[in-house]
mmCIF file of C-alpha atoms in Angstrom:
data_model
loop_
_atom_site.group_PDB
_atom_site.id
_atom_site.type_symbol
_atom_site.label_atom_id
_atom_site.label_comp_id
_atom_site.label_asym_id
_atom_site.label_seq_id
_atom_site.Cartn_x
_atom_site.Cartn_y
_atom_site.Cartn_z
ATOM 1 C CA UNK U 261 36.964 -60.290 -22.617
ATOM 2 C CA UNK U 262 33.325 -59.251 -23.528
ATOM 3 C CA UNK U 263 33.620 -56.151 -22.114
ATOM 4 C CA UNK U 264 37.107 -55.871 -23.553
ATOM 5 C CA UNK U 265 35.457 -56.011 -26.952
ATOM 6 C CA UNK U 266 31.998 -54.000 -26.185
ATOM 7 C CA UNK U 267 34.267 -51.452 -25.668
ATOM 8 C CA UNK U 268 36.023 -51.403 -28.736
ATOM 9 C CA UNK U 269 33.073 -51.382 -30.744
ATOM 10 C CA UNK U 270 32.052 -48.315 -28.854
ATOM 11 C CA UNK U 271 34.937 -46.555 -29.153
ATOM 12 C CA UNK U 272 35.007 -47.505 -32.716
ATOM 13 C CA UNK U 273 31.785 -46.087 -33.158
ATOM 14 C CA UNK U 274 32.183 -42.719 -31.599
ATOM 15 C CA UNK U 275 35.658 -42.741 -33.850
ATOM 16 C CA UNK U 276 33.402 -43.216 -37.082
ATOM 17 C CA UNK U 277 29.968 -41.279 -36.065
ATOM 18 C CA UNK U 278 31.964 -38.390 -34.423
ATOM 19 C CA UNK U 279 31.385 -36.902 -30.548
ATOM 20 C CA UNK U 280 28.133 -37.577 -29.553
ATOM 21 C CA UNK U 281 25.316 -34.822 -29.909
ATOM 22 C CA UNK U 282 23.412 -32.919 -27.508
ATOM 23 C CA UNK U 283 20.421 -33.556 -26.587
ATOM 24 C CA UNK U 284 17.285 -31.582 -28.794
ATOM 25 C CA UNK U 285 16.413 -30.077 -25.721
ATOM 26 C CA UNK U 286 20.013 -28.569 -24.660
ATOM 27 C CA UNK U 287 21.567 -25.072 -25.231
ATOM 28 C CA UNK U 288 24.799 -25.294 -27.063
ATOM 29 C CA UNK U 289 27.604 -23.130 -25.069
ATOM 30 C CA UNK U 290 27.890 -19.087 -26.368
ATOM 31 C CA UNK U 291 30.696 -17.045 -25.973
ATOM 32 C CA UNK U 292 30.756 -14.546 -23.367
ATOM 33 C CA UNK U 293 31.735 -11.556 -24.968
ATOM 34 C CA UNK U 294 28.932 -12.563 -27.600
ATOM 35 C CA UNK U 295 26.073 -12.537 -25.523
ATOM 36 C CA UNK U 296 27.031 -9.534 -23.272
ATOM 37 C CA UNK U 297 27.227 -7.353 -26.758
ATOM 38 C CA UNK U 298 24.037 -8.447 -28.328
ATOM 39 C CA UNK U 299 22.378 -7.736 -24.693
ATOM 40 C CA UNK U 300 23.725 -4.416 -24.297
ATOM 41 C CA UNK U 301 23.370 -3.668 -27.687
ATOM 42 C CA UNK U 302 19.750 -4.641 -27.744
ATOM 43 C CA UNK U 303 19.202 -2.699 -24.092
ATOM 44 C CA UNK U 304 20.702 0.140 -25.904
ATOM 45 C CA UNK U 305 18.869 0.066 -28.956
ATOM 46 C CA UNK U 306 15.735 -0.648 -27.364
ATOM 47 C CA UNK U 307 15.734 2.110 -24.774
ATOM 48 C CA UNK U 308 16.083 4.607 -27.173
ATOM 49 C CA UNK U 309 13.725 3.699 -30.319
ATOM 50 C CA UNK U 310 10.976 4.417 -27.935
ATOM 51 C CA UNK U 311 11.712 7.788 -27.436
ATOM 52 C CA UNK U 312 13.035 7.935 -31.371
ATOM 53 C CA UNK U 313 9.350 6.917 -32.465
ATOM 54 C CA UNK U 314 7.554 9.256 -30.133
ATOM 55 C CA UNK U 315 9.937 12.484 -32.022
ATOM 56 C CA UNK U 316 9.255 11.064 -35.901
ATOM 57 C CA UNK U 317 5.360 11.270 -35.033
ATOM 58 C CA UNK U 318 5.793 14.609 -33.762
ATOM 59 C CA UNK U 319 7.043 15.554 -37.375
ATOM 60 C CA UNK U 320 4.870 13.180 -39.359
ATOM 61 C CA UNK U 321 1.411 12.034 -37.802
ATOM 62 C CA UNK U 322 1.311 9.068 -39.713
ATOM 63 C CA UNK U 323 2.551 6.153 -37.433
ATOM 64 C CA UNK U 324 1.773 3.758 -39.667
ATOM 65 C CA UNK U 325 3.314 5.111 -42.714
ATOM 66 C CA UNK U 326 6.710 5.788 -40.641
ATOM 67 C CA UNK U 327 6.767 2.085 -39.457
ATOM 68 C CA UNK U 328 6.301 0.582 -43.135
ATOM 69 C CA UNK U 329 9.126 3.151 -43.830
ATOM 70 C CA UNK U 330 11.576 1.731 -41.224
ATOM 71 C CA UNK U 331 10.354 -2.011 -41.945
ATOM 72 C CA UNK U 332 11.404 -1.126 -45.615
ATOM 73 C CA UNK U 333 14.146 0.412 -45.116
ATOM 74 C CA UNK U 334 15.323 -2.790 -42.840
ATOM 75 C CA UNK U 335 14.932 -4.611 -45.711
ATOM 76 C CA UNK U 336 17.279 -2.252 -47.685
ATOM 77 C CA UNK U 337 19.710 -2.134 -45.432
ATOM 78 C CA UNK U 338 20.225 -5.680 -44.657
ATOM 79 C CA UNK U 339 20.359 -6.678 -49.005
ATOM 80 C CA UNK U 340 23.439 -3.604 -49.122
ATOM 81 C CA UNK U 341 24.697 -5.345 -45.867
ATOM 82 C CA UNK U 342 25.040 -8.736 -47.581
ATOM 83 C CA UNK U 343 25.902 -7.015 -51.352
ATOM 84 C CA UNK U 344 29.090 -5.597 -49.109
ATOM 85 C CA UNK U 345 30.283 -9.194 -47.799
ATOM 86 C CA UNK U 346 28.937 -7.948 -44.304
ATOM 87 C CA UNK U 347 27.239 -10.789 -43.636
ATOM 88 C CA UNK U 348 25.552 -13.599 -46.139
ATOM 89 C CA UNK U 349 22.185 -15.283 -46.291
ATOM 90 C CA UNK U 350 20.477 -17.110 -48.909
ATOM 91 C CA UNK U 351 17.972 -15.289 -50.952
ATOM 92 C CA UNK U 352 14.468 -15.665 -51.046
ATOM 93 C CA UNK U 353 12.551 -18.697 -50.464
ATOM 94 C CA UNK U 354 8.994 -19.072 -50.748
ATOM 95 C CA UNK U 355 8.759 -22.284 -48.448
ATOM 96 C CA UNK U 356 10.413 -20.310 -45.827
ATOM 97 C CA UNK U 357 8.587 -17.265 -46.194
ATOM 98 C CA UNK U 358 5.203 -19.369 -46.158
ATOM 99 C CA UNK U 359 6.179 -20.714 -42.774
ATOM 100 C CA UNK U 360 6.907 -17.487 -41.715
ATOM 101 C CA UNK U 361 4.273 -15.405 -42.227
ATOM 102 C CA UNK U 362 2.119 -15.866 -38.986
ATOM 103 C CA UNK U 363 5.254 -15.385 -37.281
ATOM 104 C CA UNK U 364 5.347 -12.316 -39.205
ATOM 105 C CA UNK U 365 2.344 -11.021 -38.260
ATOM 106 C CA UNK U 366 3.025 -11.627 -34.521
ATOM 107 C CA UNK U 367 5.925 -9.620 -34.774
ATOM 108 C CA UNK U 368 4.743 -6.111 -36.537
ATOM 109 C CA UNK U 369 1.545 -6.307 -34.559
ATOM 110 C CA UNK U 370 3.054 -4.572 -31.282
ATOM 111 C CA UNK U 371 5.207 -2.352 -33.338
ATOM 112 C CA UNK U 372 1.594 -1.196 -34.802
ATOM 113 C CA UNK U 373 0.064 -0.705 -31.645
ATOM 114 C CA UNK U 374 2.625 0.831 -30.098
ATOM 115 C CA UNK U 375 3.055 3.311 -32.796
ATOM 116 C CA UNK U 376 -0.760 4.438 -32.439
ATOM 117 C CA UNK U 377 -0.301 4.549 -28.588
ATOM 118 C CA UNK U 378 2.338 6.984 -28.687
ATOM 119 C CA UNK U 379 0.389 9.208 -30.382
ATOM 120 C CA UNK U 380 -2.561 9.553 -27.485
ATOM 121 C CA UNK U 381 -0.525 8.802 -24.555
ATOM 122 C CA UNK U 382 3.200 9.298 -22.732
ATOM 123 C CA UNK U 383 6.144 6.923 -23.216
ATOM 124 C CA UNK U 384 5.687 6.031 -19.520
ATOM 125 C CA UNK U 385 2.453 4.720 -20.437
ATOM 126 C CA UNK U 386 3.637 2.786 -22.922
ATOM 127 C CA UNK U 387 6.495 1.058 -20.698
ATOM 128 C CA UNK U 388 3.554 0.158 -18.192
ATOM 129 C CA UNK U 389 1.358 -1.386 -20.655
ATOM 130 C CA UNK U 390 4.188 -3.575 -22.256
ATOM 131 C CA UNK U 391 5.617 -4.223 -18.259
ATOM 132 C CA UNK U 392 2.181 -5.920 -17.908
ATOM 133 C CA UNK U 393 1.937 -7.655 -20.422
ATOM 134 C CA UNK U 394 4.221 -9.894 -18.538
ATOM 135 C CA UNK U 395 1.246 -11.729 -16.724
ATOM 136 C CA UNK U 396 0.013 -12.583 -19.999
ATOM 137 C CA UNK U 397 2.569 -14.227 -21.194
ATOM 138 C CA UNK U 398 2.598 -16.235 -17.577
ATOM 139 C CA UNK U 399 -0.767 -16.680 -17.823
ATOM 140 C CA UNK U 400 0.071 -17.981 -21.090
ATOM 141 C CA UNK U 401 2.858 -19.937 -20.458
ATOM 142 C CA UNK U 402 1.027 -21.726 -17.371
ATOM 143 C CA UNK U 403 -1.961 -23.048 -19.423
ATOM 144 C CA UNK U 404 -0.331 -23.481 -22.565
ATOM 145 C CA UNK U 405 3.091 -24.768 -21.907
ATOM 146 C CA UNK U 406 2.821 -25.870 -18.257
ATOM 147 C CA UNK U 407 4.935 -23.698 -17.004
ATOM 148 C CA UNK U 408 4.895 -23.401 -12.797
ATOM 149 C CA UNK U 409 5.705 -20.101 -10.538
ATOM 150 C CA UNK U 410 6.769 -20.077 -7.347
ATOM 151 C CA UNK U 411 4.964 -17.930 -4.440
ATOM 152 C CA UNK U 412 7.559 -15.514 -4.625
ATOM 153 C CA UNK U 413 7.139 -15.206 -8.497
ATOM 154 C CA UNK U 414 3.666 -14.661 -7.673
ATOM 155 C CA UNK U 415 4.444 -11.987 -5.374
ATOM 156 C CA UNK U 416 6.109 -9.647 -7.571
ATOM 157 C CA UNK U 417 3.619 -10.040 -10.054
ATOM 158 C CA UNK U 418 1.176 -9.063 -7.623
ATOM 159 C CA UNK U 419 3.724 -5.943 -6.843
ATOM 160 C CA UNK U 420 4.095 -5.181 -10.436
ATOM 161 C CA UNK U 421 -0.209 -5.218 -10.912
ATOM 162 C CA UNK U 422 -0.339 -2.904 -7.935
ATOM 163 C CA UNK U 423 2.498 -0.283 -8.945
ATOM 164 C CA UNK U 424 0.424 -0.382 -12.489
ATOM 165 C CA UNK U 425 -2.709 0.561 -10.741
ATOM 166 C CA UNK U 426 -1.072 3.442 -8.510
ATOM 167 C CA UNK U 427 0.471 4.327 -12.110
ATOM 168 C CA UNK U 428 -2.356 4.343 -14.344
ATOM 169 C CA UNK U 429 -4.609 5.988 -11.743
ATOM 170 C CA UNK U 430 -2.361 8.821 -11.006
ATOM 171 C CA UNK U 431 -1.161 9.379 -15.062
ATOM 172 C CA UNK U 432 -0.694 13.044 -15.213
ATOM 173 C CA UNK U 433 -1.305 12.538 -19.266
ATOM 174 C CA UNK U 434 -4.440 10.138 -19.189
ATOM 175 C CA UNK U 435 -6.362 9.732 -22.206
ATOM 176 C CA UNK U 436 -8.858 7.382 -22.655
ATOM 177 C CA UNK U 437 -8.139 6.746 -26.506
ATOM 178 C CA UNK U 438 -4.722 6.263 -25.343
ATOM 179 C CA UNK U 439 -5.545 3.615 -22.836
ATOM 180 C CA UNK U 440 -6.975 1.730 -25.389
ATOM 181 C CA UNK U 441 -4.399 1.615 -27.464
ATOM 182 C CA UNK U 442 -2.190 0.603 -24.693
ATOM 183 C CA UNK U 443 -4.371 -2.150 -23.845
ATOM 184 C CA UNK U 444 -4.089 -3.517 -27.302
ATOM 185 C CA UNK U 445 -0.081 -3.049 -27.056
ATOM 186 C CA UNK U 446 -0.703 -5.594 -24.462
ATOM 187 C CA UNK U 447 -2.985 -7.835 -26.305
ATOM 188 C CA UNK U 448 -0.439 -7.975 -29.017
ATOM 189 C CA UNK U 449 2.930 -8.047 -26.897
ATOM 190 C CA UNK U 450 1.401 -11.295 -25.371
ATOM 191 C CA UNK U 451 0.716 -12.819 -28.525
ATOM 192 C CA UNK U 452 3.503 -11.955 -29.816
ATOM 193 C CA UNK U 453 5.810 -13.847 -27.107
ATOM 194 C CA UNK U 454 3.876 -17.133 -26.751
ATOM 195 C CA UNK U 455 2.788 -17.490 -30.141
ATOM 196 C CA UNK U 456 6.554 -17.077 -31.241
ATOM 197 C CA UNK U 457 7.663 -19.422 -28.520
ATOM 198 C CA UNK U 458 5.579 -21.659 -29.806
ATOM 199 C CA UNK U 459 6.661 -21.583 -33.501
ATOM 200 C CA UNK U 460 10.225 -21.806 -32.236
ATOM 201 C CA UNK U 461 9.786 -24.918 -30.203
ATOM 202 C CA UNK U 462 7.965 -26.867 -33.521
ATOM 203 C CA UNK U 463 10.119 -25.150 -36.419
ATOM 204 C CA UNK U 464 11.633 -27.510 -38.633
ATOM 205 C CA UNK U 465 13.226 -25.122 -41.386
ATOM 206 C CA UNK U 466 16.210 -24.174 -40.513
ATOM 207 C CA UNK U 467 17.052 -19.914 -41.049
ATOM 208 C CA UNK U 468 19.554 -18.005 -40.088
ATOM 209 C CA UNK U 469 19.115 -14.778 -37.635
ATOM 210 C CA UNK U 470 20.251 -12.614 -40.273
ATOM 211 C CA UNK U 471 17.498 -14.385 -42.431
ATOM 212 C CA UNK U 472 14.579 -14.456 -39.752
ATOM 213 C CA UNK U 473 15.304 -10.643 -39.503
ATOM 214 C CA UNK U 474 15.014 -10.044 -43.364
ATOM 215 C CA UNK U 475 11.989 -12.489 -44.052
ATOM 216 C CA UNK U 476 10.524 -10.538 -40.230
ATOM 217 C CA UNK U 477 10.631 -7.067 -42.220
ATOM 218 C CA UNK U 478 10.452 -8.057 -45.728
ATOM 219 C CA UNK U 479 6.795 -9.814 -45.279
ATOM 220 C CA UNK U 480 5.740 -6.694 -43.441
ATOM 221 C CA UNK U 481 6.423 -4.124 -45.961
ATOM 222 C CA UNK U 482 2.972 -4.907 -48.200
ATOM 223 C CA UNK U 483 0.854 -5.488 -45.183
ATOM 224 C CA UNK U 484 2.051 -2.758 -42.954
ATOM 225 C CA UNK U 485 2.055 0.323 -45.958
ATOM 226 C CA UNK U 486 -1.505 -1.370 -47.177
ATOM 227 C CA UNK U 487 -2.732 -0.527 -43.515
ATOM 228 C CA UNK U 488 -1.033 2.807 -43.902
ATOM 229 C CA UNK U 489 -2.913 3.368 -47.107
ATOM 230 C CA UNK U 490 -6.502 2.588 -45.616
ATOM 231 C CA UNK U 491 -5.759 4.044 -42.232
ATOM 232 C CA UNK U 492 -3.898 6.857 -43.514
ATOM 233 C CA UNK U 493 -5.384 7.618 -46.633
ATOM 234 C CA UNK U 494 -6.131 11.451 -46.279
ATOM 235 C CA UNK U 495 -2.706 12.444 -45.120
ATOM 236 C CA UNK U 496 -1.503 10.686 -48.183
ATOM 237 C CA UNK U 497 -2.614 13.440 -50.255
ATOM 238 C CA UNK U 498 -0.727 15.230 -48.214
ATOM 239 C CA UNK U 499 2.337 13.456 -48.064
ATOM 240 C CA UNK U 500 5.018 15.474 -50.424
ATOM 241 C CA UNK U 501 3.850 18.605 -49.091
ATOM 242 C CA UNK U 502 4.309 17.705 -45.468
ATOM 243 C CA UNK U 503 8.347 16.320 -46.547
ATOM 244 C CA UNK U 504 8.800 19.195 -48.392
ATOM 245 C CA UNK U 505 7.882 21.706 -45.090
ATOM 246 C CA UNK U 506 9.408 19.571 -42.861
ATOM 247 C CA UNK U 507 12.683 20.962 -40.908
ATOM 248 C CA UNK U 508 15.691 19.724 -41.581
ATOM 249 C CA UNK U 509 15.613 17.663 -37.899
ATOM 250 C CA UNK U 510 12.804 15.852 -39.166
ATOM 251 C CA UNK U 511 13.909 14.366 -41.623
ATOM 252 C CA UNK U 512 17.222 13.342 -39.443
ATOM 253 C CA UNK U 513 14.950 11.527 -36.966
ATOM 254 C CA UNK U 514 12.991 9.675 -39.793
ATOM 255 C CA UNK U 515 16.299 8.944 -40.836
ATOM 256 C CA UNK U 516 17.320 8.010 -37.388
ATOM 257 C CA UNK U 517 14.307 6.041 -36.725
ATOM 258 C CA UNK U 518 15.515 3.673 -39.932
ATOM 259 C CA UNK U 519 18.353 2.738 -39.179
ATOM 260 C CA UNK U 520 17.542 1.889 -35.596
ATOM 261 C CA UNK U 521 14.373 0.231 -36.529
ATOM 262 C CA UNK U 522 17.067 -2.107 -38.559
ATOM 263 C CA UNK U 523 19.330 -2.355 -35.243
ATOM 264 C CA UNK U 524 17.030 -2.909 -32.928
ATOM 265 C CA UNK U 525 15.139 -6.218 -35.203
ATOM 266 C CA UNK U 526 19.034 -7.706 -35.996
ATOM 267 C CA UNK U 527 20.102 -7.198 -32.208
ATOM 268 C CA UNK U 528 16.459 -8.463 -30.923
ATOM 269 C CA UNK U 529 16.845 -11.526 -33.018
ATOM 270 C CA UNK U 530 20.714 -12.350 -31.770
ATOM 271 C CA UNK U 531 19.731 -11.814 -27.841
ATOM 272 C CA UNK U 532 16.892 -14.057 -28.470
ATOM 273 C CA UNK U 533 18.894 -16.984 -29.910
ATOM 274 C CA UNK U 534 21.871 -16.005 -27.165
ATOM 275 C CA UNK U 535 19.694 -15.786 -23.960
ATOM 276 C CA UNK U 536 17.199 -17.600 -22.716
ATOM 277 C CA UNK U 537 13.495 -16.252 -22.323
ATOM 278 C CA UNK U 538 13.400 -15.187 -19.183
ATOM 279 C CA UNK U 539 16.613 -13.354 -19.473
ATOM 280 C CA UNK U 540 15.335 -11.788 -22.515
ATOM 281 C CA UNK U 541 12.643 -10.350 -20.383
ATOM 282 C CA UNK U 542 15.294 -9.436 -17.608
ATOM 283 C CA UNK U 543 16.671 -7.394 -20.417
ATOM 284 C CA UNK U 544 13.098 -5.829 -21.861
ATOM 285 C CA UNK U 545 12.545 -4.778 -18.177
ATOM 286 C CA UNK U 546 15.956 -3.067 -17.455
ATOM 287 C CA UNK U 547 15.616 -1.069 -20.340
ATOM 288 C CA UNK U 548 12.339 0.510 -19.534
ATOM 289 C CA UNK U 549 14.045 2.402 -16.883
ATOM 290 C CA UNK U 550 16.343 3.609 -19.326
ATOM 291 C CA UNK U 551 13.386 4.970 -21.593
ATOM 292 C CA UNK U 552 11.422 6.688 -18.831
ATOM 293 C CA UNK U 553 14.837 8.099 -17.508
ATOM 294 C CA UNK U 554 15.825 9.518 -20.626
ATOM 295 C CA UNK U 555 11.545 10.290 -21.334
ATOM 296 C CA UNK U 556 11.607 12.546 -18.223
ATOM 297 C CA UNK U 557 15.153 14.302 -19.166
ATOM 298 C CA UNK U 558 14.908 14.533 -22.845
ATOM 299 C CA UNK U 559 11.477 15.339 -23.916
ATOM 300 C CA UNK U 560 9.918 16.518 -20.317
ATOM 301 C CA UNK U 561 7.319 13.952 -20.278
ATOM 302 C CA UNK U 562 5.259 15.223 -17.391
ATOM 303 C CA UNK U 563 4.807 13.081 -14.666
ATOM 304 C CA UNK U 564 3.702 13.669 -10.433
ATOM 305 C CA UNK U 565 5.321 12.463 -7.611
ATOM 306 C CA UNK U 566 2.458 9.332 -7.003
ATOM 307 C CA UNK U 567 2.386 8.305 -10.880
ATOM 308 C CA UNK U 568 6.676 8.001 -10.955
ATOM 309 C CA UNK U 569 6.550 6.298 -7.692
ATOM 310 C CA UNK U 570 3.510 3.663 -8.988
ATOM 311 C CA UNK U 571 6.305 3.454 -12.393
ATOM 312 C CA UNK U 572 9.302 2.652 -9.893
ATOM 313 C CA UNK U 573 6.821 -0.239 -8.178
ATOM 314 C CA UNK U 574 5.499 -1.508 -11.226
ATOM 315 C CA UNK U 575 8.846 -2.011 -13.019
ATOM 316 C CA UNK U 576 10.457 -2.848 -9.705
ATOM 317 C CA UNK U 577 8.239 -5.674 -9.521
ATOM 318 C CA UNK U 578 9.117 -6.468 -13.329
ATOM 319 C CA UNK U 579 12.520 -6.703 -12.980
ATOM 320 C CA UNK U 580 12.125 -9.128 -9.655
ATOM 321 C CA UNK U 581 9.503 -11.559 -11.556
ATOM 322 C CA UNK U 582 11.911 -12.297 -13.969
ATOM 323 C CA UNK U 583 14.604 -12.863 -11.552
ATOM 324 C CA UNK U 584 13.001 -15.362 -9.604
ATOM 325 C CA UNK U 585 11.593 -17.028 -12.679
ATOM 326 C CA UNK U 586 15.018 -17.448 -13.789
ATOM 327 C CA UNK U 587 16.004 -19.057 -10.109
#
């Protein structure tokens, strides 16, 4: 009879309180179709903005300038977006944009680097630079989060380090400047994921993707066309003269390079929150082949025989990391 009315108080309970939560901890369930369009979409858009960059600074040498341009027009495009009923977020908020604003930072800080990079060295490099950075972050992740990895995780790593090396040595387009840039790409893609991860796993306000994406680009504007300004400052004067002699393709791709600047942050944001990290990286690694693919095709990037093999090894080894991580 106890139990007879233990019972009832539980059941009474649940009735009144509703169905028991999830645990903090737990991912809630996501629709199928959902996450495989955000994934391809971001695999799409991410394969090609690379290439879309390295064309906008072949019209306009000011990286910089181009990326506050795009991080603008982001903004832009996502106010019209929610104007139009496309999708809704609340407007501006200074205690969310205050607890934003390192997170801010994280994020445009490989978009800056990369920018310069491209202008000094291929798109391959590029890829092999950001493919690395993935020991970082697992160098990160171990001290920082305790985070384990198995001997075969280790392994690839090791394979991806070593298909770096072959690539790096053998770059048919090596500049020194360039390298350095790269090497900051990597600095700042590593920072970028743990110090995110981090934020993520302590934030307490709660913001939409659509709102992450918007504060993301909207805090960047000042700070990124202020670096363009001190950076920059001498093409400046420049500036009309070099829009009004640019070819009409030029100003396409800047064009181009706006609107999938906006794509790429909006679809980056929705695989995050869809897939787990490791998948995410999955993701950033299949897409690299894509880019060097369409690098070689498209724009001719040279490349010899040694360097594309030491690419295949390095990203090879990439791809398998993250797939035993995620076992």
């Amino acid at each position: 009879r106890v139990t007879k009315i233990a019972m009832g108080k539980v059941r009474s309970r649940i009735s009144h309180d509703g169905p028991a939560k999830q645990p903090a901890g737990s991912v809630p369930k996501r629709s199928a179709v959902s996450v495989f369009f955000w994934t391809f979409f971001y695999l799409a858009c991410s394969s090609t903005m690379l290439l879309i960059n390295k064309l906008t600074v072949v019209y306009l040498t000011m990286p910089m300038f181009l990326l506050a341009l795009q991080t603008l027009a982001s903004v832009i495009i996502l106010l019209v977006g929610r104007a139009f009923g496309t999708y809704s977020f609340p407007g501006f908020d200074l205690s969310k944009a205050m607890s934003w604003v390192f997170v801010m930072f994280a994020w445009a800080a490989p978009m800056v680097v990369n920018m310069k990079a491209l202008q000094y060295t291929t798109v391959e490099t590029v890829v092999v630079f950001r493919i690395l950075s993935t020991f970082g972050v697992a160098i990160g992740d171990y001290f920082l989060f305790e985070e384990r990895f198995s001997p075969a995780s280790l392994v690839a790593m090791t394979v991806t380090v070593a298909g770096g090396v072959v690539y790096g040595g053998y770059d048919a387009s090596f500049s020194f400047v360039g390298y350095v840039w790269g090497s900051l790409y990597f600095v700042a893609t590593v920072f970028n994921g743990l110090f995110i991860k981090f934020v993520f796993n302590k934030m307490s306000v709660a913001m939409t993707n659509t709102e992450k994406t918007y504060y993301n680009n909207l805090m960047a504007v000042p700070i990124l066309f202020a670096m363009s300004l001190v950076g920059e400052t001498h093409q400046w004067h420049e500036l009309p003269a070099s829009f009004a002699a640019m070819p009409l393709m030029g100003h396409f791709v800047i064009l181009l390079s706006c609107v999938m600047g906006t794509a790429i942050s909006v679809a980056g944001t929705n695989c995050r929150d869809l897939i787990s990290a490791t998948s995410f990286n999955i993701a950033g690694n299949v897409n690299k082949f894509i880019t060097v693919a369409l690098s070689v095709v498209l724009l001719a990037s040279p490349i010899t025989a040694r360097a594309g093999l030491g690419l295949l090894v390095a990203l090879t080894g990439g791809a398998v990391y993250a797939f035993v991580k995620r076992k």
